[in-house]
PDB file of C-alpha atoms in Angstrom:
ATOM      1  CA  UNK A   1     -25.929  43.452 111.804  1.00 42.00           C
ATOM      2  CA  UNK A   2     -22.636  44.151 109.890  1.00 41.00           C
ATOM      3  CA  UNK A   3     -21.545  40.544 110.317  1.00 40.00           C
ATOM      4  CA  UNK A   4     -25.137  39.232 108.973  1.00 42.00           C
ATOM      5  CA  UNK A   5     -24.577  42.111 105.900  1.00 42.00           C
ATOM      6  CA  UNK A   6     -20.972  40.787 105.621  1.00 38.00           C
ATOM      7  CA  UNK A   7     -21.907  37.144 104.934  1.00 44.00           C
ATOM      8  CA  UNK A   8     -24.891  38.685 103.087  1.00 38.00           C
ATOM      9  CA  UNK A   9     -22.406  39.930 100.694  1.00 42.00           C
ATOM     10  CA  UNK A  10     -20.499  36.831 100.846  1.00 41.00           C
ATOM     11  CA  UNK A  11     -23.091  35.003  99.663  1.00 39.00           C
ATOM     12  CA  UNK A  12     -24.159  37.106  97.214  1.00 42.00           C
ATOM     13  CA  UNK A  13     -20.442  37.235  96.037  1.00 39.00           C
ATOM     14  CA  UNK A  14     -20.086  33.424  95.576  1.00 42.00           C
ATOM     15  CA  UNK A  15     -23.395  32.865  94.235  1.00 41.00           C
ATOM     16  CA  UNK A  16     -22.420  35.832  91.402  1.00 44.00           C
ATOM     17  CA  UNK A  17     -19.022  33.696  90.952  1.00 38.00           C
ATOM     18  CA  UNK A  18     -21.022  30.406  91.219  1.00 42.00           C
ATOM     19  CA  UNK A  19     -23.254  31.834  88.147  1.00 38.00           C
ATOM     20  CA  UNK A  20     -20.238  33.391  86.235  1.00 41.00           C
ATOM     21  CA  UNK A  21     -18.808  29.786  86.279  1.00 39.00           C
ATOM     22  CA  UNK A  22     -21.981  28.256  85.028  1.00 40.00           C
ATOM     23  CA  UNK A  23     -21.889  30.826  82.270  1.00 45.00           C
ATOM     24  CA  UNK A  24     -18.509  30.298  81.735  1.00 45.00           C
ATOM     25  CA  UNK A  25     -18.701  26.113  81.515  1.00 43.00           C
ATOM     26  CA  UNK A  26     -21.863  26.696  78.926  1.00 44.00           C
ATOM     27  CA  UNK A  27     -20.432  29.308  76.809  1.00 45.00           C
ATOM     28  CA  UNK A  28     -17.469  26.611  77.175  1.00 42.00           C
ATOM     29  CA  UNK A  29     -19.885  23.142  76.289  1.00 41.00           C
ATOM     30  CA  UNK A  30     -21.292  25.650  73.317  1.00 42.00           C
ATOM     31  CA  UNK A  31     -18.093  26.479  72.463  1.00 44.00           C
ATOM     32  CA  UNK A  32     -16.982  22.572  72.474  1.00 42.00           C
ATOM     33  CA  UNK A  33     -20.336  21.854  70.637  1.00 46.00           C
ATOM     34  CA  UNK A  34     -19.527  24.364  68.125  1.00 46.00           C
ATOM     35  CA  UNK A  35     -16.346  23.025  67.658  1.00 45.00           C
ATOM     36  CA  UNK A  36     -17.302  19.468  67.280  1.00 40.00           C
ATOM     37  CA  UNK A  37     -20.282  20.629  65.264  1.00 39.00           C
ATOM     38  CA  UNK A  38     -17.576  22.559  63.146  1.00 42.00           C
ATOM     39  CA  UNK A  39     -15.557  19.188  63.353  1.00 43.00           C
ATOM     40  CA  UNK A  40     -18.356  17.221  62.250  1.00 42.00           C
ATOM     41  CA  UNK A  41     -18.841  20.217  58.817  1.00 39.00           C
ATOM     42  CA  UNK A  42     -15.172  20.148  58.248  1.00 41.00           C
ATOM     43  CA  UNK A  43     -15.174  16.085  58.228  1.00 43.00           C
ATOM     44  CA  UNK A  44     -18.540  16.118  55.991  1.00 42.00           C
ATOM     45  CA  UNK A  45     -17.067  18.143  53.978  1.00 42.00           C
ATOM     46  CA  UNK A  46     -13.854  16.449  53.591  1.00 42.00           C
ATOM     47  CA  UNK A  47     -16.167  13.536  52.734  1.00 42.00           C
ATOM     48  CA  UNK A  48     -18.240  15.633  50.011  1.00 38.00           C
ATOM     49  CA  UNK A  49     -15.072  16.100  48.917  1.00 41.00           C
ATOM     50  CA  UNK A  50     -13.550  12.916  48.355  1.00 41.00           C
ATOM     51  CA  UNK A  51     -16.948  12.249  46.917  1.00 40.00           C
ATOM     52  CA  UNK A  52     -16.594  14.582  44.797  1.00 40.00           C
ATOM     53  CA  UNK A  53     -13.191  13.529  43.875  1.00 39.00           C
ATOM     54  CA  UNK A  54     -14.254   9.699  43.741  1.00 41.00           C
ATOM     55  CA  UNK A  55     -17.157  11.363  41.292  1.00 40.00           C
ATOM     56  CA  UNK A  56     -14.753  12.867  39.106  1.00 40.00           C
ATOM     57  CA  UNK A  57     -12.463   9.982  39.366  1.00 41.00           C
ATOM     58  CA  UNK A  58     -15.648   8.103  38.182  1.00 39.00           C
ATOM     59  CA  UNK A  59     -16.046  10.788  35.811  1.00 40.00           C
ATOM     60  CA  UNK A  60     -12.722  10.676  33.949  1.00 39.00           C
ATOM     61  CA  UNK A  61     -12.750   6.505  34.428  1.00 41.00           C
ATOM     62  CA  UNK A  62     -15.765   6.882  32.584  1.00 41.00           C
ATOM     63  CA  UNK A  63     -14.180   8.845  29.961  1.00 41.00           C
ATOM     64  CA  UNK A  64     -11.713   6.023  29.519  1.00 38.00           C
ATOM     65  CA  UNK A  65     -14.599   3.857  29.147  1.00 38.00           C
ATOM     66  CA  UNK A  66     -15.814   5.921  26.280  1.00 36.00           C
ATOM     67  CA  UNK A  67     -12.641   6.452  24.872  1.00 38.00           C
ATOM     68  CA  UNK A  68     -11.916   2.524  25.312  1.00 39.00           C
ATOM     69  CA  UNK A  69     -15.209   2.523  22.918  1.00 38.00           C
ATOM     70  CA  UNK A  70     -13.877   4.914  20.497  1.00 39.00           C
ATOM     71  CA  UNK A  71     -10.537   2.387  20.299  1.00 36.00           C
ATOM     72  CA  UNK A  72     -12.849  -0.714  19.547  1.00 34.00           C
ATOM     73  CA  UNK A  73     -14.571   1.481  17.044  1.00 35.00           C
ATOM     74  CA  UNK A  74     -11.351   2.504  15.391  1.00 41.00           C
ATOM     75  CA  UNK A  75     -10.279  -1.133  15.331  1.00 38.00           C
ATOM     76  CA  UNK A  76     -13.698  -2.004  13.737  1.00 38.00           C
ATOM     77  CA  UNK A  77     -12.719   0.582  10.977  1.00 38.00           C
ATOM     78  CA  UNK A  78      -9.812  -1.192  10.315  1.00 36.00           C
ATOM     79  CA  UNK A  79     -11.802  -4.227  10.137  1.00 36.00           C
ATOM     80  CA  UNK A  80     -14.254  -2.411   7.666  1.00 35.00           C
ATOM     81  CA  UNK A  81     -10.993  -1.352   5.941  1.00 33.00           C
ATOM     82  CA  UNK A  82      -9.954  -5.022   5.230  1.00 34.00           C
ATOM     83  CA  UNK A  83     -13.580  -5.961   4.223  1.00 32.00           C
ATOM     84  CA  UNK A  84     -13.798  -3.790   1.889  1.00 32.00           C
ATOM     85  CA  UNK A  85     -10.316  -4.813   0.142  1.00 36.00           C
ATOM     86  CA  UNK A  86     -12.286  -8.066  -0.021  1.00 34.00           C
ATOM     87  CA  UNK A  87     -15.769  -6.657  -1.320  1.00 34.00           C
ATOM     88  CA  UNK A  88     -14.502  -7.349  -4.997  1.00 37.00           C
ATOM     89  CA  UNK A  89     -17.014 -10.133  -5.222  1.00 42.00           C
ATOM     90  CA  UNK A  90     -14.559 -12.766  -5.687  1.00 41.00           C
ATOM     91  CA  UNK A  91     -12.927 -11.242  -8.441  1.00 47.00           C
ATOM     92  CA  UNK A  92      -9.012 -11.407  -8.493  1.00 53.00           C
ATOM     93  CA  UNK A  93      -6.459  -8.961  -9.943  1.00 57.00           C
ATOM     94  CA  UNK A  94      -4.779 -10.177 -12.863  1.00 82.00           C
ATOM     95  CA  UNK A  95      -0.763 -10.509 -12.957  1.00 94.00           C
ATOM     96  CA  UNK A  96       1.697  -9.964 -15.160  1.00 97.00           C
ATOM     97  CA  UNK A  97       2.818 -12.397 -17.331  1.00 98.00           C
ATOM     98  CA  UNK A  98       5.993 -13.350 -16.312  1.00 97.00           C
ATOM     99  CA  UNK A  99       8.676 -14.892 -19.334  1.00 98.00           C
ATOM    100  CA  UNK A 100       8.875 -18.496 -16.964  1.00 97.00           C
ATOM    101  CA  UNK A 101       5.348 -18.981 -17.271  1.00 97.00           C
ATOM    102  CA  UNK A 102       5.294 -18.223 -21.300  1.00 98.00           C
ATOM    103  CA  UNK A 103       6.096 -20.276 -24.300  1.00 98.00           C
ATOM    104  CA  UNK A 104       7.487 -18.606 -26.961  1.00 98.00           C
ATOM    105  CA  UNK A 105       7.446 -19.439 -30.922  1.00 97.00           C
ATOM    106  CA  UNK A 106       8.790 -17.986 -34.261  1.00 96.00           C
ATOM    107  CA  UNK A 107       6.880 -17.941 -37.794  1.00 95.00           C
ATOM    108  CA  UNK A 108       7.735 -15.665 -40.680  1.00 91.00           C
ATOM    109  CA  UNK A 109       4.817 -13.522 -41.772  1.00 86.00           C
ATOM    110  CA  UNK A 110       2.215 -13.412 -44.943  1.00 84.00           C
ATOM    111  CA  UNK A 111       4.842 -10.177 -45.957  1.00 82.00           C
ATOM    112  CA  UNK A 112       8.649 -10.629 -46.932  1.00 89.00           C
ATOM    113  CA  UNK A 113      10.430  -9.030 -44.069  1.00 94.00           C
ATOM    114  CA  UNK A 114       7.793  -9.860 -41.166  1.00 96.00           C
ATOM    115  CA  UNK A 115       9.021 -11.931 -38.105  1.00 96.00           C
ATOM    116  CA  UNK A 116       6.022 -13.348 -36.066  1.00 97.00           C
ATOM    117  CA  UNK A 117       6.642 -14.089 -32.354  1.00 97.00           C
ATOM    118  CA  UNK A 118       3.792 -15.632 -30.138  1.00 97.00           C
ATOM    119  CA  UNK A 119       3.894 -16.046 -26.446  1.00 98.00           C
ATOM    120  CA  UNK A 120       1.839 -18.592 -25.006  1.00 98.00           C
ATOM    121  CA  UNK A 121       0.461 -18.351 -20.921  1.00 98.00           C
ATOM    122  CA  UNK A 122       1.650 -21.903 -19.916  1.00 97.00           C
ATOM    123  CA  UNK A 123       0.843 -20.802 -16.191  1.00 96.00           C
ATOM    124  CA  UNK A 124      -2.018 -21.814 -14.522  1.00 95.00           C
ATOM    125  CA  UNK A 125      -2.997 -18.281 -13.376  1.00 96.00           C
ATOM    126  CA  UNK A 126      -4.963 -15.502 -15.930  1.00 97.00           C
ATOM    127  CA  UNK A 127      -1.838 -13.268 -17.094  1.00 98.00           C
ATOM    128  CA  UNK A 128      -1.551  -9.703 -18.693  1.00 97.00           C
ATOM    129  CA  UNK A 129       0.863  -8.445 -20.911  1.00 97.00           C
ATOM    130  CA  UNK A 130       0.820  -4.777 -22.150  1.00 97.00           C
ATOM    131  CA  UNK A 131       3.561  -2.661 -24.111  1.00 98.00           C
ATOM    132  CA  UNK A 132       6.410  -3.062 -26.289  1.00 98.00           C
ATOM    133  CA  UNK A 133       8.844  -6.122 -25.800  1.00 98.00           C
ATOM    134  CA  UNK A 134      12.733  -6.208 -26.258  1.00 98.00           C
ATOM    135  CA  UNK A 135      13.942  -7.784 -29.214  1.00 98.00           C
ATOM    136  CA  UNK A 136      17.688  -7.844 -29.496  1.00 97.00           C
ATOM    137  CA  UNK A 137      18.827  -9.433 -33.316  1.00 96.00           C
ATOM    138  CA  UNK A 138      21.953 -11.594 -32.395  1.00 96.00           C
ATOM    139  CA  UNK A 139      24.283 -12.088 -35.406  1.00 93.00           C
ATOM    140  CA  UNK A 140      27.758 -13.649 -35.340  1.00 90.00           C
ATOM    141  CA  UNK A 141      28.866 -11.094 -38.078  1.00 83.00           C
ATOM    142  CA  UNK A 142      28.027  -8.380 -35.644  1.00 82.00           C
ATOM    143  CA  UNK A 143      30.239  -7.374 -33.395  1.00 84.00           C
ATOM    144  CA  UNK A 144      27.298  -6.809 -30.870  1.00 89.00           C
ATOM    145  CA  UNK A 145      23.648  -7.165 -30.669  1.00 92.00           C
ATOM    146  CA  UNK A 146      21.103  -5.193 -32.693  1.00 92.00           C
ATOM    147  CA  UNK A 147      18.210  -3.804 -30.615  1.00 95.00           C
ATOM    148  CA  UNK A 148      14.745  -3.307 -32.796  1.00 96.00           C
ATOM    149  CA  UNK A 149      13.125  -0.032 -32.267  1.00 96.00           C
ATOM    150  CA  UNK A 150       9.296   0.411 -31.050  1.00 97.00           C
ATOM    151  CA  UNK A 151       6.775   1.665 -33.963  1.00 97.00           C
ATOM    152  CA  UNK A 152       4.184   4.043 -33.778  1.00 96.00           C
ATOM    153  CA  UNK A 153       0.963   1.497 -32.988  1.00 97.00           C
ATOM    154  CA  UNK A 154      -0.433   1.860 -29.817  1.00 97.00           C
ATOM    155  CA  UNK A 155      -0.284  -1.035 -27.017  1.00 97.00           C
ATOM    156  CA  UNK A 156      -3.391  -2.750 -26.011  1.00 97.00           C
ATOM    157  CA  UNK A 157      -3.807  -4.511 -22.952  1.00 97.00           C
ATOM    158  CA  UNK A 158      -3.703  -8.168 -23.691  1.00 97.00           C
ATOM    159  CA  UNK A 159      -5.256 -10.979 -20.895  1.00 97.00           C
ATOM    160  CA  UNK A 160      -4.383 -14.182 -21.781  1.00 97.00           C
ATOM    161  CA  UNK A 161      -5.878 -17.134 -19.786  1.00 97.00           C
ATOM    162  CA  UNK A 162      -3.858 -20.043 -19.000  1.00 97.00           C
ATOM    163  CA  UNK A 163      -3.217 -21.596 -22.625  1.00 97.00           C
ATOM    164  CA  UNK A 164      -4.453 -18.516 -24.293  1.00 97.00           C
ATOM    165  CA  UNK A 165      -2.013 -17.079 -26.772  1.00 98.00           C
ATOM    166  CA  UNK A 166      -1.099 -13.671 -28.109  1.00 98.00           C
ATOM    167  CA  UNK A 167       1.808 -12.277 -30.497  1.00 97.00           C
ATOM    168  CA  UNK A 168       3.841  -9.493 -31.875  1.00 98.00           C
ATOM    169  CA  UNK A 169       5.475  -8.699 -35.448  1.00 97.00           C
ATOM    170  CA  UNK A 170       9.013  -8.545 -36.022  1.00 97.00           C
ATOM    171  CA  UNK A 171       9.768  -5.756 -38.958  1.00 96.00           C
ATOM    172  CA  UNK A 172      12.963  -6.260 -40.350  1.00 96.00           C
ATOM    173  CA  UNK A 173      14.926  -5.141 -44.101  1.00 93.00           C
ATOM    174  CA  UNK A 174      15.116  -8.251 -46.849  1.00 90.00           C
ATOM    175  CA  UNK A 175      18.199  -8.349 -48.087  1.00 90.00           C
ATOM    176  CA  UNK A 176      17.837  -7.815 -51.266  1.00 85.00           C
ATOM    177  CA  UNK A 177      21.361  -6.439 -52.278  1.00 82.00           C
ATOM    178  CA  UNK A 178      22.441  -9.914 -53.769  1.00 81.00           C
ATOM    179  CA  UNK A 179      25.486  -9.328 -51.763  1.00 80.00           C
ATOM    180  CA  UNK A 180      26.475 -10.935 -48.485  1.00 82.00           C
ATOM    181  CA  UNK A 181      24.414  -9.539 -45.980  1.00 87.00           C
ATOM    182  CA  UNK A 182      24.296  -9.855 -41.423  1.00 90.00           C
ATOM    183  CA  UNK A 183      22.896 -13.224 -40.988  1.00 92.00           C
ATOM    184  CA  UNK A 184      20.848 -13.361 -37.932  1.00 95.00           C
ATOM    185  CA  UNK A 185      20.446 -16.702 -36.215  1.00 96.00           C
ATOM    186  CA  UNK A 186      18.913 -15.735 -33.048  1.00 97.00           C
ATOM    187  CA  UNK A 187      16.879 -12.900 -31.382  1.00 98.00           C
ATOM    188  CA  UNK A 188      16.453 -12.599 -27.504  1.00 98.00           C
ATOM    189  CA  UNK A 189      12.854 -11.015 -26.078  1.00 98.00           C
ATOM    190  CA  UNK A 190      12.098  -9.693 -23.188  1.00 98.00           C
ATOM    191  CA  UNK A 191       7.791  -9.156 -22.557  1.00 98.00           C
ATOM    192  CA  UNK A 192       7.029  -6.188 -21.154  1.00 97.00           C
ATOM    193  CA  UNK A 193       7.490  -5.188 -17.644  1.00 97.00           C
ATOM    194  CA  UNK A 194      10.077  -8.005 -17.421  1.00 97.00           C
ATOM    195  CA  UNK A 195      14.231  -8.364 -16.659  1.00 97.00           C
ATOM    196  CA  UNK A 196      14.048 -12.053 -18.108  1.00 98.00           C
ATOM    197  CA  UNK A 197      14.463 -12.701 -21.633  1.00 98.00           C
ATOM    198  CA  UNK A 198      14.143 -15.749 -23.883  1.00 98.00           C
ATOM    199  CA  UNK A 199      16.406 -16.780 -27.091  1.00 98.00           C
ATOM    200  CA  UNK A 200      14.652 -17.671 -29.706  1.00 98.00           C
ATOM    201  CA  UNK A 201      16.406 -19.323 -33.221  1.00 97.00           C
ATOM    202  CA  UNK A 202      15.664 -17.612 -36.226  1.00 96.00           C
ATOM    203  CA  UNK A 203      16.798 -17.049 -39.918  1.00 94.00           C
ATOM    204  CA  UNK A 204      16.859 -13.789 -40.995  1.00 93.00           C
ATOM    205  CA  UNK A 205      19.175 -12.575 -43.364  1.00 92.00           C
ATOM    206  CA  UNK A 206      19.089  -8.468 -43.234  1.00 92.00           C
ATOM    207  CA  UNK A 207      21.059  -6.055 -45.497  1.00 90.00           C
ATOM    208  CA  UNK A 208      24.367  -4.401 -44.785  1.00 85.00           C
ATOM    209  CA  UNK A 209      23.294  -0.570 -45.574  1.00 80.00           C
ATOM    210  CA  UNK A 210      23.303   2.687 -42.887  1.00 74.00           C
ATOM    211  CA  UNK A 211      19.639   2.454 -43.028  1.00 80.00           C
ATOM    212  CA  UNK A 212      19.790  -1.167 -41.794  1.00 78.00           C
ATOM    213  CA  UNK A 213      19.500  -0.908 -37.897  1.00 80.00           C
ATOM    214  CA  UNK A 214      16.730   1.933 -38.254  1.00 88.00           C
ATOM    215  CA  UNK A 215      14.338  -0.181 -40.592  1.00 92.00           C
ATOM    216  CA  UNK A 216      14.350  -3.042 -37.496  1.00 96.00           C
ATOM    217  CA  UNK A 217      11.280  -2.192 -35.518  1.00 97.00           C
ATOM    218  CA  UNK A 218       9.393  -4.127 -33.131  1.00 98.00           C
ATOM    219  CA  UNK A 219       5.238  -3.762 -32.402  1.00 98.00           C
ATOM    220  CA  UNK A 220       3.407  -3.784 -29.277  1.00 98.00           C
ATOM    221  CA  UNK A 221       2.015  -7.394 -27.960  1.00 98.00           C
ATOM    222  CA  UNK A 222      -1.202  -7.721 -29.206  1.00 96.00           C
ATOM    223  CA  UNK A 223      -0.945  -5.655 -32.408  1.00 92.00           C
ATOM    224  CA  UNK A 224      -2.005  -7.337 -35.852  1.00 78.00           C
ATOM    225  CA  UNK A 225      -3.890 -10.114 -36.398  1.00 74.00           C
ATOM    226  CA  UNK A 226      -4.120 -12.181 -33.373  1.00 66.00           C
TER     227      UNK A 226
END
């Protein structure tokens, strides 16, 4: 009887470590499973996350796309920009009148003392003149030149098509002294706005007083009658 209780227990013994093992390799397969299963998360959501990086990526590539847009746009601007500096419906600025494209002529006034100087657009481009020219009064009994001052008119703007003419007055002192006075054979002009001047021969015969050089005046182009 003790022997049959003995392997009784024995059985029971190995059949209790038999089950503990069977426990033990499925709490060890669940374990595994979780651990794969956790695997498996871990990798998915790795993946969401590169997705979600590769979506942002996307994202901010998009962004670039837009912004790429907004470039264009800006360059379409500039493109406005130079249309309109070309909306003036054909119409072109007009230049200066420059002293190589002008012809220039002398004629004594209607009054004693008047000099009249015309300037004549020999260009082939619409011209405009406005202000007071330089007249210097070039005398050999001078030991230098003698510049007229500006009067008191105001300066129109003048546009002289190619051909078109225009002119200034010269006012200058008679010499009326019956003495010798500074003979004046030339004066040199300068238009407005320009470095260039012309010579021009003349005959003017002004007096020899202190007064002489402040009685020389010059008018605006385009003053008197034109």
């Amino acid at each position: 009887m003790r022997v049959q209780k003995l392997g009784l227990a024995a059985l029971a013994l190995a059949a209790g470590l038999s089950l503990t093992a069977c426990q033990g390799s499925g709490n060890s397969a669940g374990k595994s499973d979780d651990s794969a299963a956790s695997s498996s998360a871990s990798s998915g959501g790795g993946s969401a996350s590169s997705t979600g990086a590769s979506s942002s990526s996307a994202g901010a590539s998009g962004g670039s796309t837009v912004s790429g847009k907004n470039a264009t746009s800006g360059g379409g601007g500039s493109a406005a920009a130079e249309s309109a500096q070309g909306s003036g419906g054909g119409q072109i600025s007009t230049g200066l009148c420059r002293t190589a494209d002008l012809g220039f002529g002398t004629a004594h006034g209607m009054g004693e003392g008047e000099l009249i100087v015309s300037l004549k657009n020999n260009g082939g481009d619409t011209c405009s003149l406005k202000g007071f020219p330089g007249v210097d009064l070039m005398s050999q009994d001078a030991s230098e030149p003698l510049s007229a001052r500006r009067s008191d008119l105001a300066a129109p703007a003048v546009t002289l098509q190619p051909g078109e003419a225009t002119r200034f007055t010269l006012h200058y002192p008679p010499n009326h002294t019956g003495g010798t006075g500074v003979y004046v054979s030339a004066i040199v002009v300068t238009p407005p706005d320009e470095t260039h001047s012309k010579s021009l021969s003349v005959s003017i015969d002004i007096p020899v007083t202190t007064t002489a050089a402040d009685d020389v005046r010059v008018d605006p182009v385009g003053t008197g009658k034109q």
